[in-house]
mmCIF file of C-alpha atoms in Angstrom:
data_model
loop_
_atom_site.group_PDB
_atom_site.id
_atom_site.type_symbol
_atom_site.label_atom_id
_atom_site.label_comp_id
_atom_site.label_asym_id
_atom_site.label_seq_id
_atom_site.Cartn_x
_atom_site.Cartn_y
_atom_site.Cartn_z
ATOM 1 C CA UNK A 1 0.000 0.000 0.000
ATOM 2 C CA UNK A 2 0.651 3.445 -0.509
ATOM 3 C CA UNK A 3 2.473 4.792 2.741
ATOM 4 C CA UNK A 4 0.716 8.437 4.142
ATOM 5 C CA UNK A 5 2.672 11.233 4.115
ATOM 6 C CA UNK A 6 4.899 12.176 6.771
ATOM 7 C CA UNK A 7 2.996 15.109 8.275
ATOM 8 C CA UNK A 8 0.500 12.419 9.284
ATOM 9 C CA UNK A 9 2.397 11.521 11.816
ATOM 10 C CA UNK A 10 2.037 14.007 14.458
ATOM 11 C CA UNK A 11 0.005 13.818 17.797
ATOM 12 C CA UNK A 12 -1.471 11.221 19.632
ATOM 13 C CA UNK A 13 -1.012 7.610 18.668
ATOM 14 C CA UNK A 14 -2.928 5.664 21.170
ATOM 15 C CA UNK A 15 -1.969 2.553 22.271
ATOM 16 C CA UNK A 16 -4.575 -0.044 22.023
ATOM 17 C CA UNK A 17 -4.764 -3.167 25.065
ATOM 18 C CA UNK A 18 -5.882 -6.401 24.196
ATOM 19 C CA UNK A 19 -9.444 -7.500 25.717
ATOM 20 C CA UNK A 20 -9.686 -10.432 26.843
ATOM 21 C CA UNK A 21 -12.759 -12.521 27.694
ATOM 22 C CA UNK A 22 -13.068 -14.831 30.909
ATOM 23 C CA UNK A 23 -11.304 -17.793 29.463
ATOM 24 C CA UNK A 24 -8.757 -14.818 28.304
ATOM 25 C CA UNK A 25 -9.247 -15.354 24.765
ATOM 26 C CA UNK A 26 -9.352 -12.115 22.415
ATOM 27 C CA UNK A 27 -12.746 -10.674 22.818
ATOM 28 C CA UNK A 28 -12.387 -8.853 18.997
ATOM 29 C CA UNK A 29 -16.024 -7.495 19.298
ATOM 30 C CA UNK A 30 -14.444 -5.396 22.493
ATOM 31 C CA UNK A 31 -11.553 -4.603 20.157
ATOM 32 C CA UNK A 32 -13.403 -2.761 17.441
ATOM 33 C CA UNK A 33 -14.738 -0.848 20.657
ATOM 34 C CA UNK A 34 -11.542 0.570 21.172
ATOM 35 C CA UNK A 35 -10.538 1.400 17.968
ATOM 36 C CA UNK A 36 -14.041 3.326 17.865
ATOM 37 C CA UNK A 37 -13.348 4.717 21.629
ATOM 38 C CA UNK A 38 -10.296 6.583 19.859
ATOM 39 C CA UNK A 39 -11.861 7.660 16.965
ATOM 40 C CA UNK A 40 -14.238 9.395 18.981
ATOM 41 C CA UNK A 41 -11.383 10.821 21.236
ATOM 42 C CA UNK A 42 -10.044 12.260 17.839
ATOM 43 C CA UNK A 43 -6.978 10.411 18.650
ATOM 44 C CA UNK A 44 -4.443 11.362 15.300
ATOM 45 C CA UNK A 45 -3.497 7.107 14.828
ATOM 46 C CA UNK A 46 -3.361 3.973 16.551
ATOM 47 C CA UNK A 47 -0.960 1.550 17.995
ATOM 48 C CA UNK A 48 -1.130 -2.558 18.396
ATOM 49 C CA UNK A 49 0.029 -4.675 19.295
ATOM 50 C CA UNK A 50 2.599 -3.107 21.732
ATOM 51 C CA UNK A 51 3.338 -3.393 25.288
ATOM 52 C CA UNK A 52 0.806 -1.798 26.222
ATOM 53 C CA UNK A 53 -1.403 -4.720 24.509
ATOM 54 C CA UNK A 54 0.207 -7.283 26.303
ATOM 55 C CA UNK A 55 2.525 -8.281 23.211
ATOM 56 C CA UNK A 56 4.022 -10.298 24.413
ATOM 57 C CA UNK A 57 1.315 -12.656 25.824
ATOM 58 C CA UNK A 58 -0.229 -13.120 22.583
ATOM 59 C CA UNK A 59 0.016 -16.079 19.744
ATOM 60 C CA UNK A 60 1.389 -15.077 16.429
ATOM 61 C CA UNK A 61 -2.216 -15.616 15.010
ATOM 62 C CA UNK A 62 -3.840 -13.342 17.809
ATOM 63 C CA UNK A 63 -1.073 -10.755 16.621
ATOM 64 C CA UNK A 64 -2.286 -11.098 13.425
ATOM 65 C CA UNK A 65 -5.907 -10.922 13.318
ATOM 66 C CA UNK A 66 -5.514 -7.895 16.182
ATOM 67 C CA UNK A 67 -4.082 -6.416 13.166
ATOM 68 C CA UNK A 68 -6.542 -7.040 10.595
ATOM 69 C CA UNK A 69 -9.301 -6.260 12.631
ATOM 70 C CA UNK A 70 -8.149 -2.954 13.741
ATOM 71 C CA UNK A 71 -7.184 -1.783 10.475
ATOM 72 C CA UNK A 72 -10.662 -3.117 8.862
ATOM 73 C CA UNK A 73 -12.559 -1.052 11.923
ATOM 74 C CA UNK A 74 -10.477 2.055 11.868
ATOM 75 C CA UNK A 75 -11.076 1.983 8.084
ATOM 76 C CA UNK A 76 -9.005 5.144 7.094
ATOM 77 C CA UNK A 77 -10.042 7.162 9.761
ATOM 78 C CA UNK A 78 -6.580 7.457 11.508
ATOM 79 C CA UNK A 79 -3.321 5.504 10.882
ATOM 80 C CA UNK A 80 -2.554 2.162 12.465
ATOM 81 C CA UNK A 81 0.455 1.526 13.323
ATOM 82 C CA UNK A 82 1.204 -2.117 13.456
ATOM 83 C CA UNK A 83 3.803 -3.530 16.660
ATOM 84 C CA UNK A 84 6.145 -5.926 14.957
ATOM 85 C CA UNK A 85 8.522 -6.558 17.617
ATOM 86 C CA UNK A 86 9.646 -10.614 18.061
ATOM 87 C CA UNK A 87 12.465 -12.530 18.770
ATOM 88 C CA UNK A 88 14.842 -12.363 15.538
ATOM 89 C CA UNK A 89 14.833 -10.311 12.098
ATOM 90 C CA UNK A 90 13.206 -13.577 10.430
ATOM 91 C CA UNK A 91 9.832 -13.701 12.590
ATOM 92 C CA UNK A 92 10.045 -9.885 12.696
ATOM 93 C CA UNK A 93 10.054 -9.393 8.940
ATOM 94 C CA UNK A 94 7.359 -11.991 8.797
ATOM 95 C CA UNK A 95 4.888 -10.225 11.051
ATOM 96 C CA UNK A 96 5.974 -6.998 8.983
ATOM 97 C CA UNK A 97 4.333 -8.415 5.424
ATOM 98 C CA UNK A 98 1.878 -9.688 7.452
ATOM 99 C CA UNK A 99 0.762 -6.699 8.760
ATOM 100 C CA UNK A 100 1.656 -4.406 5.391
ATOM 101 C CA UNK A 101 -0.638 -6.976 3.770
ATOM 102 C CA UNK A 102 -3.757 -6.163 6.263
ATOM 103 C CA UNK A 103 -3.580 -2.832 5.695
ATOM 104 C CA UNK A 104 -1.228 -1.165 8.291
ATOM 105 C CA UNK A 105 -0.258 2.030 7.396
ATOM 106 C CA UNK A 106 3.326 2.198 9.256
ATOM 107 C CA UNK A 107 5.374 -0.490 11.434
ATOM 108 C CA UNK A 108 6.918 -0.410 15.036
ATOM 109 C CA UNK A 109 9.434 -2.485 16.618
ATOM 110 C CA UNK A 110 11.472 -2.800 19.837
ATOM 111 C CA UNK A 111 14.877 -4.916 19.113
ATOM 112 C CA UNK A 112 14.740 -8.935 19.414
ATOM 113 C CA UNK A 113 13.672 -9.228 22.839
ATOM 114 C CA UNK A 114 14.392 -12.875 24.337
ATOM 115 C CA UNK A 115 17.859 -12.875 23.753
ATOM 116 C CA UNK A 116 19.542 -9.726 23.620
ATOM 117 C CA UNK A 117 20.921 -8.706 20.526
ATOM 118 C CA UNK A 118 24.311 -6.745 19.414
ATOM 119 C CA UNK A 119 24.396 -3.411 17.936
ATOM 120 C CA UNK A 120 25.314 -4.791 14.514
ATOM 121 C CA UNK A 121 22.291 -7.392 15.002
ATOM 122 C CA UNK A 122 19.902 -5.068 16.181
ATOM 123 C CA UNK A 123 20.703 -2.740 12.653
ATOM 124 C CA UNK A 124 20.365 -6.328 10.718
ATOM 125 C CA UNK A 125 16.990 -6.733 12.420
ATOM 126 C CA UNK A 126 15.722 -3.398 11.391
ATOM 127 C CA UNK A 127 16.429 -3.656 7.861
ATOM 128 C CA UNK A 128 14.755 -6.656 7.663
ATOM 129 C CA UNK A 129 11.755 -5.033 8.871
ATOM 130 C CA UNK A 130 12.107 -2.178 6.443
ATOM 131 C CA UNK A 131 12.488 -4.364 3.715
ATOM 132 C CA UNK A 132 9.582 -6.540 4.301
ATOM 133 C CA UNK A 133 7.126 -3.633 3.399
ATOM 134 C CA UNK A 134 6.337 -0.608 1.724
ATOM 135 C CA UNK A 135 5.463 1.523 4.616
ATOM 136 C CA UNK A 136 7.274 3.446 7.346
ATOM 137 C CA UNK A 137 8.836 1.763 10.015
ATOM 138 C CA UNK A 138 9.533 3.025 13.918
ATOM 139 C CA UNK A 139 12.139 2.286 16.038
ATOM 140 C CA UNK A 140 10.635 2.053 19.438
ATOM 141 C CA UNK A 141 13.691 2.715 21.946
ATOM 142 C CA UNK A 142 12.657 1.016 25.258
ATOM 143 C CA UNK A 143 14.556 -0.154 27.866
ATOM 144 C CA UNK A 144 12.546 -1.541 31.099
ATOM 145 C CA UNK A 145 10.838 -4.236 32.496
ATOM 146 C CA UNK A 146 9.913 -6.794 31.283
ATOM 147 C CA UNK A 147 11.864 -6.367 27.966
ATOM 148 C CA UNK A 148 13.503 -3.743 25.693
ATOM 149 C CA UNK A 149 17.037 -3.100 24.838
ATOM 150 C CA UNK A 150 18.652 0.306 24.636
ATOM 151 C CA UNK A 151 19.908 1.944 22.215
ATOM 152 C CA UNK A 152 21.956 4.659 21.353
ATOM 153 C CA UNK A 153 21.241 7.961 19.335
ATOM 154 C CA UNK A 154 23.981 7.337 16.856
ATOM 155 C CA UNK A 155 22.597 3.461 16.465
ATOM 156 C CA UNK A 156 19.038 4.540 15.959
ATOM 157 C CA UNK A 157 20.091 7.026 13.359
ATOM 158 C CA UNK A 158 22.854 5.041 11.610
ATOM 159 C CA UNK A 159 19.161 2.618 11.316
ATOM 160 C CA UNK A 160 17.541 5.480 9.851
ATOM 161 C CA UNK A 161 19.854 6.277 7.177
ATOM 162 C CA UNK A 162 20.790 2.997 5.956
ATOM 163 C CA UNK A 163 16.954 1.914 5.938
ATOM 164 C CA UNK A 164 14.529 3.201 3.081
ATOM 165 C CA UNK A 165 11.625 3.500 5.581
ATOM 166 C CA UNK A 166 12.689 3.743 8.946
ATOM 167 C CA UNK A 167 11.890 7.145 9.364
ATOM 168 C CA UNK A 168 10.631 7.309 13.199
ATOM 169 C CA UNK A 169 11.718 6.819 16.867
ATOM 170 C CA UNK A 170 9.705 6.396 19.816
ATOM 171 C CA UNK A 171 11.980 7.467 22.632
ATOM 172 C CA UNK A 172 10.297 6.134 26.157
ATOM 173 C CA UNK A 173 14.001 5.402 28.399
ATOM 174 C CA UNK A 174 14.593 7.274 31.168
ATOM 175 C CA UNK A 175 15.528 10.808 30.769
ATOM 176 C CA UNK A 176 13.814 10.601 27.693
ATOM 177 C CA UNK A 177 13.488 14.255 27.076
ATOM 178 C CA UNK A 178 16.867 14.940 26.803
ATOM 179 C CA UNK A 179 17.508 11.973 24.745
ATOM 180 C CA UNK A 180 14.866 13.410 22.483
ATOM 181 C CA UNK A 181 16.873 16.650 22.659
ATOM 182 C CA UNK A 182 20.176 14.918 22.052
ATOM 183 C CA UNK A 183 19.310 12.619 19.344
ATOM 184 C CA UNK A 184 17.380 15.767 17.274
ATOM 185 C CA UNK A 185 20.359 18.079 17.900
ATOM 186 C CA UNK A 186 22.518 14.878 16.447
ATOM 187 C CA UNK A 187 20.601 14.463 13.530
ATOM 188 C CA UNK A 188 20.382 18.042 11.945
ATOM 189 C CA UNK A 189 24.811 17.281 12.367
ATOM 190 C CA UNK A 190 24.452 14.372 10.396
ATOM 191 C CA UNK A 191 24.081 14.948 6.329
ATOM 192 C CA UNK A 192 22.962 11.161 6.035
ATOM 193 C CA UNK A 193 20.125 12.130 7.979
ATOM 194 C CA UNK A 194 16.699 10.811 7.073
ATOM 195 C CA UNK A 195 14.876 10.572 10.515
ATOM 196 C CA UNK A 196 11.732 12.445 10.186
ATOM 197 C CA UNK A 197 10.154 12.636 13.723
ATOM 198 C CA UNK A 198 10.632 11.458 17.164
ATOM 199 C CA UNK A 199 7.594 10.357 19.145
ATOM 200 C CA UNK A 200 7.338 9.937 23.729
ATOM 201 C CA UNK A 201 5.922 7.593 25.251
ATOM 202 C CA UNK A 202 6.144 7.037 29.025
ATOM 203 C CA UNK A 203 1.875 7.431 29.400
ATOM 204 C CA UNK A 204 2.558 10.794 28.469
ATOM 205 C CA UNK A 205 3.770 11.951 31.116
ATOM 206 C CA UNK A 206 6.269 14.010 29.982
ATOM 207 C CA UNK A 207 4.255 14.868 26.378
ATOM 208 C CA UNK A 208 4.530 19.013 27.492
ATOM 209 C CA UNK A 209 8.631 18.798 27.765
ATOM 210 C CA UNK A 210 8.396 16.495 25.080
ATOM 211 C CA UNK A 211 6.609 18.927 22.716
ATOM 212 C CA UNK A 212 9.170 22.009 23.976
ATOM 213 C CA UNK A 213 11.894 19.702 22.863
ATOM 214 C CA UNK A 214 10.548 18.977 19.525
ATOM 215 C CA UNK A 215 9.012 15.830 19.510
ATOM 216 C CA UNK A 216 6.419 14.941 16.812
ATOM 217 C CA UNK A 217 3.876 13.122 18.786
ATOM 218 C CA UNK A 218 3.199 10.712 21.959
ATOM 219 C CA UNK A 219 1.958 7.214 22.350
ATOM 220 C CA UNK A 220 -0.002 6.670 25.602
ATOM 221 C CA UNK A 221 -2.459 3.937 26.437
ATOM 222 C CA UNK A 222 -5.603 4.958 24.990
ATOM 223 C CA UNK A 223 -7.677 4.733 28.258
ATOM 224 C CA UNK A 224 -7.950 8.615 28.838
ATOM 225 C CA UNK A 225 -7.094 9.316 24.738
ATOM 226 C CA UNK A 226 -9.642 12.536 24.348
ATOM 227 C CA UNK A 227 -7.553 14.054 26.980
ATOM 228 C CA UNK A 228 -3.823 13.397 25.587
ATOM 229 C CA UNK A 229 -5.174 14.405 22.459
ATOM 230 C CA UNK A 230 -6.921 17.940 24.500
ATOM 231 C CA UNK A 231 -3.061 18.452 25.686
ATOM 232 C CA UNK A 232 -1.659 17.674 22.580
ATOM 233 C CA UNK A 233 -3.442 20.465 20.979
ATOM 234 C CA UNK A 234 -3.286 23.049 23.974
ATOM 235 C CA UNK A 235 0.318 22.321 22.864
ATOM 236 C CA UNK A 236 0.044 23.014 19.434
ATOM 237 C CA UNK A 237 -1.802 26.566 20.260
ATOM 238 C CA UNK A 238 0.742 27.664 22.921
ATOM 239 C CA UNK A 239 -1.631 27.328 26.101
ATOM 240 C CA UNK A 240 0.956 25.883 27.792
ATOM 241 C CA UNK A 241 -0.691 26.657 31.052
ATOM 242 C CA UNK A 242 -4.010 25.412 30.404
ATOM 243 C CA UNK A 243 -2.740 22.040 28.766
ATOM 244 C CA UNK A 244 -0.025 21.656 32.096
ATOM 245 C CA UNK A 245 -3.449 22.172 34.347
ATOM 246 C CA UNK A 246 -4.662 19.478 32.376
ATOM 247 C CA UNK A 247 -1.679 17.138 32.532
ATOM 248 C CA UNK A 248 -1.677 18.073 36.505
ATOM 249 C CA UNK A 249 -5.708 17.056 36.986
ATOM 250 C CA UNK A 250 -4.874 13.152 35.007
ATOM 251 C CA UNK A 251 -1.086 12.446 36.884
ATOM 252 C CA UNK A 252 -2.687 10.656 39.748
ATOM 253 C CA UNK A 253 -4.242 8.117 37.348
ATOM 254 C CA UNK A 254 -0.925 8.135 34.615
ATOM 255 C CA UNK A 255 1.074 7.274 38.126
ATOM 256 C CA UNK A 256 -0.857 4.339 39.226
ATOM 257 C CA UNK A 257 -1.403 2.844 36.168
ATOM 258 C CA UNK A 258 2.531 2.860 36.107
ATOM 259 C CA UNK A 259 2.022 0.315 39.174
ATOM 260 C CA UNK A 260 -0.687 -2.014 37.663
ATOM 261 C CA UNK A 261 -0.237 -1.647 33.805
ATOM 262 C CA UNK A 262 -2.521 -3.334 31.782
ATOM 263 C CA UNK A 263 -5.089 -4.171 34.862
ATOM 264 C CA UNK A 264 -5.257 -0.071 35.034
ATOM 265 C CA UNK A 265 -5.625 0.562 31.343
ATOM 266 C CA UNK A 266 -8.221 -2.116 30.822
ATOM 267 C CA UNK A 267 -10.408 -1.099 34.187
ATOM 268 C CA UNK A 268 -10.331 2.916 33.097
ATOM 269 C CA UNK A 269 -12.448 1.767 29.868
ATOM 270 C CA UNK A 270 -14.397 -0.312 31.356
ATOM 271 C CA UNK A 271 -15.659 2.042 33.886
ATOM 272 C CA UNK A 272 -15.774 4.344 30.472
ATOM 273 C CA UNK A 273 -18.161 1.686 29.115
ATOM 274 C CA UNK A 274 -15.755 1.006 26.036
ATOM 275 C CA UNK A 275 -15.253 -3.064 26.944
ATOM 276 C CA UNK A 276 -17.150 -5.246 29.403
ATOM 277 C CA UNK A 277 -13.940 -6.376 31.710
ATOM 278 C CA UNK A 278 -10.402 -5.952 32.691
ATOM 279 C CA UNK A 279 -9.026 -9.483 32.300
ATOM 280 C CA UNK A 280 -5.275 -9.752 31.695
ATOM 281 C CA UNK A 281 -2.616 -12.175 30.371
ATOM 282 C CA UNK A 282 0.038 -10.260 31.819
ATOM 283 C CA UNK A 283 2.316 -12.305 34.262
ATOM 284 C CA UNK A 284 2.451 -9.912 37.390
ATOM 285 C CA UNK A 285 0.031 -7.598 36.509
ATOM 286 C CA UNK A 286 -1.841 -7.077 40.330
ATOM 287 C CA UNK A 287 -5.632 -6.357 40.848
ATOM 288 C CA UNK A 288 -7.114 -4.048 42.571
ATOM 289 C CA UNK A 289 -7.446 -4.440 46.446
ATOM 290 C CA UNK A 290 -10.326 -2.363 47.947
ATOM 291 C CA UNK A 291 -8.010 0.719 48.936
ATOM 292 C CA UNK A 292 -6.682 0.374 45.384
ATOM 293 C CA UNK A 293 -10.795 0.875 44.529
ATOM 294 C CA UNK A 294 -11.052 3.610 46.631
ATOM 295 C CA UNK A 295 -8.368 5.505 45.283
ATOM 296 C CA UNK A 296 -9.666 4.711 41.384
ATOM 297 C CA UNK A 297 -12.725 5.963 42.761
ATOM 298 C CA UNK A 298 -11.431 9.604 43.628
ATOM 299 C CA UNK A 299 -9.162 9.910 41.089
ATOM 300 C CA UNK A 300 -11.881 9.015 37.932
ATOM 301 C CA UNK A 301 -14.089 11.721 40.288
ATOM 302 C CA UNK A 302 -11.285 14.264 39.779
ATOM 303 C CA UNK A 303 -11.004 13.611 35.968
ATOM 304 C CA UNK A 304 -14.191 12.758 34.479
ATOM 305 C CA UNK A 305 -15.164 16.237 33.945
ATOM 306 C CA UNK A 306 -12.123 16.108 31.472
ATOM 307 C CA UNK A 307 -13.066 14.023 29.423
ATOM 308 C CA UNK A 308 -14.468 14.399 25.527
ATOM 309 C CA UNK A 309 -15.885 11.327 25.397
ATOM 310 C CA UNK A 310 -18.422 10.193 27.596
#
């Protein structure tokens, strides 16, 4: 397919979970919910699967069909971005056509995460991605539990310029606003440059510094998507104060779903009436004890009101 052009990517890419049903198979019906949850939250594209999705708890099929199914439902709307991240450059490049073939409009990858790959292997495995399709590819740079591999500015854009389509990092490591900062301010030095945009991550937290820096875009969990995408635009305006009030009133929820991940994501849009329950795959992912209820309680009091979508 024809690949969109680059000034589509800018703003708020929201990361889509995986819904599960009780015997935690995919519940697709509560998929296309989503993807129609962030079309109504005007979010600017969407992301699966990712970590945010549970990636890695899912079957190469699952992967798959998440893919065709959220391209058929967003139907040109918004751009899906299709998580290609596996194990080695052969499965990766595999799950690349794959998802090129269903319709995704651009690709995103972490580096081979079971074993841990060498810099020369990690710009092998990229290639191979951004050979395996006709769209653009992103380097998602993410280094924390329970996978990811860091890299380096220089690696990242050494990637860019040898690839034909790698075109985009997603920078979510700690201190990722000045790496943001240092890898932009290394790329306008560089005349092999061809790295066209830098996206955060980190639940946007950090999407206001992010935007000061120079970043392109963010890609949060979708659970509170109409109000990234409020901030995003605040941004774009210049109300920096009003979009930091903004980003102050949602913290309390962006820091505990830090603690319970995919639990957190998954119960926000079910108490938003976008899926009917919060199951997980995740290994380690805890529930919710009654004080952790309580405190959900006051916080989605606090930032309801915010919301676009109701």
């Amino acid at each position: 397919m024809a690949s969109l052009p680059i000034k589509a990517y800018r703003g708020i890419f929201a990361i889509l979970p995986t819904p599960f049903n009780a015997d935690l198979t995919v519940d697709y019906g509560a998929l296309e919910n989503i993807v129609e949850f962030c079309a109504a939250c005007k979010a600017q594209g969407i992301v699966t699967p990712a970590n945010a999705s549970e990636q890695p708890m899912l079957m190469d099929a699952e992967r798959q069909r998440i893919v065709e199914v959220t391209v058929n439902k967003a139907a040109g709307r918004m751009p899906v971005v299709a998580g290609v991240t596996s194990a080695n450059a052969f499965i990766a490049g595999t799950f690349a056509r794959q998802a090129s073939a269903a319709g995704a409009d651009a690709l995103m990858a972490m580096p081979p995460y079971v074993m841990k790959a060498s810099p020369p292997a990690i710009k092998d495995y990229y290639l191979a991605i951004d050979r395996a399709s006709d769209v653009p590819v992103i380097i998602q740079n993410y280094a924390g539990p329970p996978v990811g591999t860091p890299m380096s500015p220089q690696l990242m854009l050494d990637i860019c310029a040898e690839g034909d389509r790698t075109l985009f990092i997603k920078e979510e490591n700690p201190f990722s606003s000045h790496l943001i900062s240092e890898t932009l301010d290394m790329a306008k030095r560089r005349p092999d440059n061809k790295m066209a945009g830098i996206m955060g991550g980190k639940a946007g937290k950090f999407i206001i510094e992010e935007f000061t820096r120079g970043a392109v875009g963010n890609m949060p969990a979708c659970e509170i998507a109409d109000v990234h995408v409020k901030i995003w635009r605040l941004c774009e305006e210049g109300s920096y104060a009003e979009a930091q009030a903004m980003l102050d009133l949602v913290q309390p929820l962006l820091n505990f779903e830090s603690i319970y991940g995919s639990f957190c994501y998954k119960e926000v849009l079910r108490r938003r009436g976008v899926i009917p329950a919060a199951y997980v795959r995740s290994v380690g992912d805890p529930h919710f004890d009654a004080l952790d209820i309580k405190e959900l309680d006051r916080i989605m009091e606090a930032i309801t009101p915010a919301f676009a979508v109701k």
